[in-house]
PDB file of C-alpha atoms and ligand atoms in Angstrom:
ATOM      1  CA  MET B 242      89.169  49.731 103.842  1.00 37.00           C
ATOM      2  CA  VAL B 243      90.311  53.298 103.992  1.00 38.00           C
ATOM      3  CA  GLY B 244      88.562  55.129 101.197  1.00 38.00           C
ATOM      4  CA  PHE B 245      88.216  58.697 100.126  1.00 36.00           C
ATOM      5  CA  GLY B 246      85.045  59.039 102.148  1.00 35.00           C
ATOM      6  CA  ARG B 247      86.761  60.798 104.999  1.00 37.00           C
ATOM      7  CA  LEU B 248      88.207  63.846 103.336  1.00 36.00           C
ATOM      8  CA  VAL B 249      90.844  65.769 105.213  1.00 37.00           C
ATOM      9  CA  PRO B 250      90.617  64.027 108.577  1.00 38.00           C
ATOM     10  CA  LEU B 251      92.187  66.145 111.266  1.00 37.00           C
ATOM     11  CA  HIS B 252      92.385  63.748 114.205  1.00 38.00           C
ATOM     12  CA  ASP B 253      95.369  62.156 115.928  1.00 41.00           C
ATOM     13  CA  GLY B 254      98.658  63.510 114.831  1.00 43.00           C
ATOM     14  CA  ALA B 255      97.433  66.294 112.608  1.00 43.00           C
ATOM     15  CA  SER B 256      99.373  69.284 113.849  1.00 49.00           C
ATOM     16  CA  GLY B 257      99.734  72.588 112.101  1.00 65.00           C
ATOM     17  CA  LEU B 258      99.779  72.783 108.359  1.00 68.00           C
ATOM     18  CA  ILE B 259     101.649  69.597 107.558  1.00 68.00           C
ATOM     19  CA  PRO B 260      99.453  66.540 108.065  1.00 69.00           C
ATOM     20  CA  ARG B 261     100.599  63.678 110.268  1.00 72.00           C
ATOM     21  CA  GLY B 262      99.252  60.178 110.747  1.00 75.00           C
ATOM     22  CA  THR B 263      99.252  57.033 108.709  1.00 81.00           C
ATOM     23  CA  ARG B 264     100.259  57.139 105.063  1.00 84.00           C
ATOM     24  CA  ALA B 265      96.624  56.634 104.093  1.00 86.00           C
ATOM     25  CA  GLU B 266      95.629  59.736 106.088  1.00 87.00           C
ATOM     26  CA  VAL B 267      98.456  61.834 104.691  1.00 87.00           C
ATOM     27  CA  PHE B 268      97.654  60.915 101.082  1.00 89.00           C
ATOM     28  CA  GLU B 269      93.945  61.475 101.702  1.00 90.00           C
ATOM     29  CA  GLN B 270      94.734  64.988 102.901  1.00 89.00           C
ATOM     30  CA  ILE B 271      96.842  65.697  99.835  1.00 90.00           C
ATOM     31  CA  PHE B 272      94.018  64.386  97.682  1.00 92.00           C
ATOM     32  CA  GLY B 273      91.479  66.468  99.616  1.00 92.00           C
ATOM     33  CA  VAL B 274      93.452  69.702  99.281  1.00 91.00           C
ATOM     34  CA  PHE B 275      94.000  69.186  95.542  1.00 91.00           C
ATOM     35  CA  LEU B 276      90.330  68.305  95.062  1.00 95.00           C
ATOM     36  CA  LEU B 277      89.163  71.430  96.919  1.00 93.00           C
ATOM     37  CA  LEU B 278      91.542  73.692  95.005  1.00 89.00           C
ATOM     38  CA  GLY B 279      90.549  72.036  91.740  1.00 91.00           C
ATOM     39  CA  ILE B 280      86.882  72.701  92.491  1.00 95.00           C
ATOM     40  CA  LEU B 281      87.685  76.295  93.481  1.00 91.00           C
ATOM     41  CA  VAL B 282      89.637  76.969  90.285  1.00 89.00           C
ATOM     42  CA  THR B 283      86.899  75.349  88.169  1.00 95.00           C
ATOM     43  CA  VAL B 284      84.171  77.443  89.793  1.00 97.00           C
ATOM     44  CA  VAL B 285      86.136  80.694  89.460  1.00 92.00           C
ATOM     45  CA  VAL B 286      87.204  80.069  85.843  1.00 92.00           C
ATOM     46  CA  ILE B 287      83.864  78.765  84.555  1.00 97.00           C
ATOM     47  CA  GLY B 288      81.957  81.377  86.568  1.00 96.00           C
ATOM     48  CA  TYR B 289      84.051  84.271  85.282  1.00 91.00           C
ATOM     49  CA  MET B 290      83.851  82.923  81.750  1.00 94.00           C
ATOM     50  CA  LEU B 291      80.048  82.727  81.865  1.00 95.00           C
ATOM     51  CA  PHE B 292      79.859  86.172  83.477  1.00 93.00           C
ATOM     52  CA  THR B 293      82.056  87.657  80.746  1.00 88.00           C
ATOM     53  CA  ALA B 294      80.171  85.859  77.993  1.00 90.00           C
ATOM     54  CA  TYR B 295      76.937  87.319  79.326  1.00 89.00           C
ATOM     55  CA  LYS B 296      78.298  90.809  79.970  1.00 84.00           C
ATOM     56  CA  TYR B 297      79.878  91.154  76.539  1.00 80.00           C
ATOM     57  CA  ARG B 298      77.197  89.277  74.650  1.00 81.00           C
ATOM     58  CA  ASP B 299      76.264  90.461  71.203  1.00 77.00           C
ATOM     59  CA  GLY B 300      73.464  92.972  71.569  1.00 71.00           C
ATOM     60  CA  ASN B 301      71.711  95.001  68.939  1.00 67.00           C
ATOM     61  CA  GLY B 302      74.840  96.818  68.002  1.00 63.00           C
ATOM     62  CA  THR B 303      74.646  98.918  71.157  1.00 66.00           C
ATOM     63  CA  HIS B 304      77.553  98.536  73.554  1.00 64.00           C
ATOM     64  CA  GLU B 305      77.963 100.028  77.017  1.00 68.00           C
ATOM     65  CA  PHE B 306      81.705  99.638  76.632  1.00 68.00           C
ATOM     66  CA  ASP B 307      84.326 100.409  74.055  1.00 71.00           C
ATOM     67  CA  PRO B 308      85.017  97.136  72.247  1.00 70.00           C
ATOM     68  CA  PRO B 309      88.477  96.647  70.755  1.00 74.00           C
ATOM     69  CA  THR B 310      88.712  96.854  67.007  1.00 80.00           C
ATOM     70  CA  LEU B 311      90.558  94.425  64.810  1.00 84.00           C
ATOM     71  CA  GLY B 312      94.319  94.972  65.012  1.00 84.00           C
ATOM     72  CA  GLU B 313      94.128  97.155  68.123  1.00 80.00           C
ATOM     73  CA  LEU B 314      96.820  96.333  70.677  1.00 78.00           C
ATOM     74  CA  PRO B 315      95.936  96.243  74.384  1.00 68.00           C
ATOM     75  CA  THR B 316      97.316  99.177  76.321  1.00 68.00           C
ATOM     76  CA  GLY B 317      99.234  98.658  79.553  1.00 59.00           C
ATOM     77  CA  ASP B 318      97.441 101.038  81.865  1.00 60.00           C
ATOM     78  CA  SER B 319      93.885  99.900  81.407  1.00 63.00           C
ATOM     79  CA  HIS B 320      91.668  98.309  84.046  1.00 65.00           C
ATOM     80  CA  GLY B 321      92.135  94.930  82.377  1.00 65.00           C
ATOM     81  CA  SER B 322      95.863  94.769  82.855  1.00 76.00           C
ATOM     82  CA  LYS B 323      95.465  95.336  86.604  1.00 81.00           C
ATOM     83  CA  LYS B 324      93.102  92.401  86.737  1.00 80.00           C
ATOM     84  CA  LEU B 325      95.547  90.332  84.692  1.00 83.00           C
ATOM     85  CA  ARG B 326      98.426  91.144  87.023  1.00 88.00           C
ATOM     86  CA  LEU B 327      96.335  90.456  90.114  1.00 89.00           C
ATOM     87  CA  SER B 328      95.124  87.084  88.855  1.00 86.00           C
ATOM     88  CA  PHE B 329      98.634  86.118  87.818  1.00 91.00           C
ATOM     89  CA  PHE B 330      99.995  87.105  91.226  1.00 93.00           C
ATOM     90  CA  LEU B 331      97.266  85.184  93.084  1.00 89.00           C
ATOM     91  CA  SER B 332      97.757  82.071  90.944  1.00 89.00           C
ATOM     92  CA  ALA B 333     101.505  82.216  91.563  1.00 94.00           C
ATOM     93  CA  ILE B 334     100.961  82.408  95.323  1.00 93.00           C
ATOM     94  CA  ILE B 335      98.545  79.462  95.250  1.00 89.00           C
ATOM     95  CA  VAL B 336     100.777  77.300  93.055  1.00 91.00           C
ATOM     96  CA  VAL B 337     103.965  78.027  95.017  1.00 94.00           C
ATOM     97  CA  SER B 338     102.316  77.367  98.404  1.00 91.00           C
ATOM     98  CA  LEU B 339     100.778  74.181  97.053  1.00 90.00           C
ATOM     99  CA  VAL B 340     104.165  72.955  95.847  1.00 92.00           C
ATOM    100  CA  LEU B 341     105.833  73.789  99.185  1.00 92.00           C
ATOM    101  CA  TRP B 342     103.039  72.231 101.233  1.00 91.00           C
ATOM    102  CA  THR B 343     102.989  69.024  99.168  1.00 90.00           C
ATOM    103  CA  TYR B 344     106.770  68.791  99.295  1.00 90.00           C
ATOM    104  CA  GLY B 345     106.762  69.208 103.087  1.00 88.00           C
ATOM    105  CA  THR B 346     104.063  66.582 103.420  1.00 87.00           C
ATOM    106  CA  LEU B 347     105.915  64.085 101.256  1.00 86.00           C
ATOM    107  CA  LEU B 348     109.132  64.747 103.192  1.00 85.00           C
ATOM    108  CA  TYR B 349     107.288  63.613 106.308  1.00 82.00           C
ATOM    109  CA  VAL B 350     106.070  60.469 104.548  1.00 81.00           C
ATOM    110  CA  GLU B 351     109.581  59.648 103.334  1.00 78.00           C
ATOM    111  CA  ASP B 352     111.384  60.623 106.545  1.00 74.00           C
ATOM    112  CA  ASP B 353     113.051  57.586 108.106  1.00 64.00           C
ATOM    113  CA  THR B 354     113.995  59.283 111.349  1.00 65.00           C
ATOM    114  CA  THR B 355     110.406  60.072 112.338  1.00 61.00           C
ATOM    115  CA  VAL B 356     109.624  56.415 111.933  1.00 61.00           C
ATOM    116  CA  GLU B 357     112.648  55.079 113.778  1.00 63.00           C
ATOM    117  CA  ALA B 358     111.879  57.295 116.736  1.00 60.00           C
ATOM    118  CA  LYS B 359     108.459  55.752 117.134  1.00 64.00           C
ATOM    119  CA  ASP B 360     109.611  52.277 118.234  1.00 74.00           C
ATOM    120  CA  ALA B 361     108.749  50.758 114.920  1.00 82.00           C
ATOM    121  CA  MET B 362     108.624  47.055 114.268  1.00 88.00           C
ATOM    122  CA  GLN B 363     111.108  45.937 111.616  1.00 90.00           C
ATOM    123  CA  VAL B 364     110.460  43.463 108.845  1.00 93.00           C
ATOM    124  CA  GLU B 365     112.666  42.607 105.898  1.00 94.00           C
ATOM    125  CA  VAL B 366     110.947  42.128 102.559  1.00 95.00           C
ATOM    126  CA  VAL B 367     112.663  40.077  99.878  1.00 95.00           C
ATOM    127  CA  GLY B 368     111.208  39.979  96.397  1.00 94.00           C
ATOM    128  CA  SER B 369     112.098  37.304  93.890  1.00 93.00           C
ATOM    129  CA  GLN B 370     110.536  35.893  90.741  1.00 91.00           C
ATOM    130  CA  PHE B 371     107.688  35.522  91.606  1.00 91.00           C
ATOM    131  CA  ASN B 372     106.973  35.829  95.297  1.00 92.00           C
ATOM    132  CA  TRP B 373     107.517  37.921  98.382  1.00 95.00           C
ATOM    133  CA  LYS B 374     109.272  36.722 101.528  1.00 94.00           C
ATOM    134  CA  PHE B 375     109.004  38.458 104.891  1.00 95.00           C
ATOM    135  CA  VAL B 376     111.725  38.038 107.504  1.00 94.00           C
ATOM    136  CA  TYR B 377     111.007  39.013 111.128  1.00 93.00           C
ATOM    137  CA  PRO B 378     113.624  40.167 113.657  1.00 90.00           C
ATOM    138  CA  ASN B 379     113.657  36.696 115.302  1.00 89.00           C
ATOM    139  CA  GLY B 380     114.500  35.084 111.970  1.00 89.00           C
ATOM    140  CA  HIS B 381     111.022  33.770 111.245  1.00 91.00           C
ATOM    141  CA  GLU B 382     110.249  33.740 107.537  1.00 92.00           C
ATOM    142  CA  SER B 383     106.865  33.770 105.929  1.00 92.00           C
ATOM    143  CA  THR B 384     105.116  34.526 102.667  1.00 93.00           C
ATOM    144  CA  THR B 385     102.379  36.351 104.576  1.00 93.00           C
ATOM    145  CA  LEU B 386     103.138  39.591 106.365  1.00 94.00           C
ATOM    146  CA  ARG B 387     101.451  39.628 109.768  1.00 94.00           C
ATOM    147  CA  VAL B 388     101.449  42.905 111.665  1.00 94.00           C
ATOM    148  CA  PRO B 389      99.656  44.322 114.706  1.00 93.00           C
ATOM    149  CA  GLU B 390      97.121  47.088 114.160  1.00 91.00           C
ATOM    150  CA  GLY B 391      98.067  50.667 114.909  1.00 88.00           C
ATOM    151  CA  LYS B 392     101.775  50.000 115.058  1.00 88.00           C
ATOM    152  CA  THR B 393     104.397  51.540 112.820  1.00 88.00           C
ATOM    153  CA  VAL B 394     105.910  48.865 110.609  1.00 91.00           C
ATOM    154  CA  GLN B 395     109.227  49.672 109.024  1.00 90.00           C
ATOM    155  CA  LEU B 396     110.060  47.636 105.958  1.00 91.00           C
ATOM    156  CA  THR B 397     113.484  47.108 104.456  1.00 92.00           C
ATOM    157  CA  VAL B 398     112.911  45.974 100.910  1.00 94.00           C
ATOM    158  CA  THR B 399     115.291  44.229  98.545  1.00 95.00           C
ATOM    159  CA  SER B 400     115.300  41.713  95.705  1.00 95.00           C
ATOM    160  CA  THR B 401     117.294  38.596  94.888  1.00 94.00           C
ATOM    161  CA  ASP B 402     117.057  38.744  91.106  1.00 92.00           C
ATOM    162  CA  VAL B 403     115.489  41.545  89.080  1.00 93.00           C
ATOM    163  CA  PHE B 404     113.798  44.859  89.824  1.00 95.00           C
ATOM    164  CA  HIS B 405     110.460  44.528  91.579  1.00 95.00           C
ATOM    165  CA  THR B 406     108.291  47.078  93.315  1.00 95.00           C
ATOM    166  CA  PHE B 407     106.637  46.227  96.594  1.00 95.00           C
ATOM    167  CA  GLY B 408     103.250  47.831  97.067  1.00 94.00           C
ATOM    168  CA  VAL B 409     100.133  47.630  99.210  1.00 94.00           C
ATOM    169  CA  PRO B 410      97.623  49.970  97.538  1.00 92.00           C
ATOM    170  CA  GLU B 411      95.153  50.174 100.414  1.00 91.00           C
ATOM    171  CA  LEU B 412      97.875  51.144 102.866  1.00 90.00           C
ATOM    172  CA  ARG B 413      99.439  53.570 100.350  1.00 90.00           C
ATOM    173  CA  VAL B 414     102.776  51.769 100.474  1.00 91.00           C
ATOM    174  CA  LYS B 415     105.018  51.471  97.436  1.00 92.00           C
ATOM    175  CA  THR B 416     108.763  51.168  97.147  1.00 93.00           C
ATOM    176  CA  ASP B 417     111.288  49.621  94.776  1.00 94.00           C
ATOM    177  CA  ALA B 418     112.862  46.228  95.436  1.00 94.00           C
ATOM    178  CA  ILE B 419     116.307  46.387  93.856  1.00 95.00           C
ATOM    179  CA  PRO B 420     118.905  43.586  93.906  1.00 95.00           C
ATOM    180  CA  GLY B 421     121.942  44.543  95.988  1.00 94.00           C
ATOM    181  CA  GLN B 422     120.200  47.544  97.505  1.00 93.00           C
ATOM    182  CA  GLN B 423     117.868  48.171 100.396  1.00 91.00           C
ATOM    183  CA  THR B 424     115.004  50.644 100.331  1.00 91.00           C
ATOM    184  CA  ASP B 425     113.073  51.642 103.416  1.00 89.00           C
ATOM    185  CA  THR B 426     109.426  52.419 103.788  1.00 89.00           C
ATOM    186  CA  TRP B 427     106.856  52.324 106.545  1.00 88.00           C
ATOM    187  CA  PHE B 428     103.137  52.080 107.169  1.00 89.00           C
ATOM    188  CA  ILE B 429     100.581  51.970 109.931  1.00 89.00           C
ATOM    189  CA  ALA B 430      97.495  49.812 109.478  1.00 90.00           C
ATOM    190  CA  ASP B 431      94.602  51.253 111.485  1.00 88.00           C
ATOM    191  CA  GLU B 432      92.146  48.453 110.925  1.00 89.00           C
ATOM    192  CA  THR B 433      92.454  44.699 111.172  1.00 92.00           C
ATOM    193  CA  GLY B 434      91.945  42.730 107.998  1.00 93.00           C
ATOM    194  CA  THR B 435      93.740  41.363 104.986  1.00 94.00           C
ATOM    195  CA  TYR B 436      95.370  43.665 102.459  1.00 94.00           C
ATOM    196  CA  GLU B 437      96.874  42.654  99.151  1.00 95.00           C
ATOM    197  CA  VAL B 438     100.540  43.039  98.306  1.00 95.00           C
ATOM    198  CA  ARG B 439     101.337  43.340  94.624  1.00 94.00           C
ATOM    199  CA  CYS B 440     104.410  43.765  92.477  1.00 95.00           C
ATOM    200  CA  PHE B 441     104.359  47.060  90.558  1.00 95.00           C
ATOM    201  CA  GLU B 442     107.335  46.536  88.260  1.00 94.00           C
ATOM    202  CA  LEU B 443     106.970  44.207  85.296  1.00 94.00           C
ATOM    203  CA  CYS B 444     109.462  41.539  86.300  1.00 93.00           C
ATOM    204  CA  GLY B 445     108.727  38.545  84.128  1.00 90.00           C
ATOM    205  CA  ALA B 446     106.077  36.077  83.062  1.00 92.00           C
ATOM    206  CA  GLY B 447     104.739  35.558  86.595  1.00 92.00           C
ATOM    207  CA  HIS B 448     104.551  39.251  87.458  1.00 93.00           C
ATOM    208  CA  SER B 449     100.760  39.338  87.741  1.00 93.00           C
ATOM    209  CA  TYR B 450     100.816  36.446  90.167  1.00 93.00           C
ATOM    210  CA  MET B 451     103.416  38.029  92.396  1.00 94.00           C
ATOM    211  CA  THR B 452     101.039  38.760  95.239  1.00 94.00           C
ATOM    212  CA  ALA B 453     101.003  38.213  98.984  1.00 94.00           C
ATOM    213  CA  ASP B 454      98.818  39.125 101.942  1.00 94.00           C
ATOM    214  CA  VAL B 455      99.289  41.607 104.728  1.00 94.00           C
ATOM    215  CA  VAL B 456      97.270  40.329 107.668  1.00 95.00           C
ATOM    216  CA  VAL B 457      96.629  43.033 110.244  1.00 94.00           C
ATOM    217  CA  MET B 458      95.875  41.419 113.601  1.00 93.00           C
ATOM    218  CA  GLU B 459      94.737  42.701 116.972  1.00 93.00           C
ATOM    219  CA  ARG B 460      97.734  43.439 119.161  1.00 91.00           C
ATOM    220  CA  ASP B 461      97.216  40.546 121.639  1.00 92.00           C
ATOM    221  CA  GLU B 462      96.533  38.109 118.854  1.00 92.00           C
ATOM    222  CA  TYR B 463      99.660  39.263 117.079  1.00 92.00           C
ATOM    223  CA  ARG B 464     101.730  39.033 120.254  1.00 90.00           C
ATOM    224  CA  SER B 465     100.773  35.413 120.863  1.00 90.00           C
ATOM    225  CA  TRP B 466     101.338  34.530 117.209  1.00 91.00           C
ATOM    226  CA  TYR B 467     104.762  36.155 117.249  1.00 90.00           C
ATOM    227  CA  ASP B 468     105.731  34.473 120.533  1.00 88.00           C
ATOM    228  CA  GLY B 469     104.823  31.187 118.884  1.00 86.00           C
ATOM    229  CA  THR B 470     107.274  31.813 116.070  1.00 83.00           C
ATOM    230  CA  ASN B 471     109.879  32.743 118.669  1.00 66.00           C
ATOM    231  CA  GLU B 472     109.638  29.427 120.514  1.00 53.00           C
ATOM    232  CA  SER B 473     110.263  27.405 117.428  1.00 52.00           C
ATOM    233  CA  GLY B 474     113.613  29.040 117.074  1.00 45.00           C
ATOM    234  CA  SER B 475     115.089  31.120 114.348  1.00 43.00           C
ATOM    235  CA  ASP B 476     115.340  28.473 111.701  1.00 41.00           C
ATOM    236  CA  SER B 477     115.184  29.935 108.286  1.00 39.00           C
ATOM    237  CA  THR B 478     113.132  27.230 106.619  1.00 41.00           C
ATOM    238  CA  ASN B 479     109.372  27.203 106.240  1.00 41.00           C
ATOM    239  CA  ASN B 480     107.602  27.030 109.543  1.00 40.00           C
ATOM    240  CA  THR B 481     104.332  25.478 108.552  1.00 40.00           C
ATOM    241  CA  SER B 482     103.255  24.623 112.102  1.00 40.00           C
ATOM    242  CA  ASN B 483     102.928  28.304 112.888  1.00 39.00           C
ATOM    243  CA  ASN B 484     101.763  29.592 109.623  1.00 40.00           C
ATOM    244  CA  SER B 485      99.291  27.593 107.665  1.00 38.00           C
ATOM    245  CA  THR B 486      99.269  30.154 104.881  1.00 39.00           C
ATOM    246  CA  ASN B 487     102.863  29.506 103.907  1.00 38.00           C
ATOM    247  CA  ARG B 488     103.334  28.952 100.241  1.00 39.00           C
ATOM    248  CA  THR B 489     106.290  27.684  98.329  1.00 40.00           C
ATOM    249  CA  GLU B 490     109.082  30.108  98.843  1.00 38.00           C
ATOM    250  CA  ASN B 491     111.688  28.765  96.522  1.00 40.00           C
ATOM    251  CA  SER B 492     112.001  29.857  92.997  1.00 38.00           C
ATOM    252  CA  SER B 493     114.351  28.253  90.541  1.00 35.00           C
TER     253      SER B 493
HETATM  254 CU1   CU P 779     107.905  41.593  90.335  1.00 74.70          CU
END
């Protein structure tokens, strides 16, 4: 499982300011940057507040400074207004750069052309009440998505009935499944294992049970499995001899 343990990993495709890599890595970097900035802002704000509270604490009526009196308006040319302008200016720079950086990063995540250029493997995803069906380029259909590790998988997602949302939380994948439309998304699974697919759009009574598995296999293992589905032709019915995890695919 890819957790938040590795904050801001900078290996592989990380180049320049905008992070590259799998979706999980990209979202971890966004999380890391926001976490660091959040900590920084907290430390500065709380620290300055405590410092000010101490500096201007109530003494014995003796003050080293000239405290404002009730009803006195702040004047524009004091030391304080410079500080106010500086802090406002700095905050604006931080917020604007953060917005631009996040936007650039998300553009990379959503960019179809980067994915297509990388010799991605294509799988169609069809959602229906209440299951997911995966269709491979050779016509093989399954209710389990099998993919090789480390390879870009491009998904074309649609639905046969109502709105669904296809999502694999651990791989940071989520996209709408809309009848009559196709939405594209992609992911790269770095580690072998089984990941859970869920529906993220309340679509009816069986919504909570609308799950499936993504099985990430070693490349050779995947190759031989996929060749096996190839031999048996491109029939569109259940192919139980090649996939023992097939479930019922038909809904009413
Ligand atoms: Cu659903």
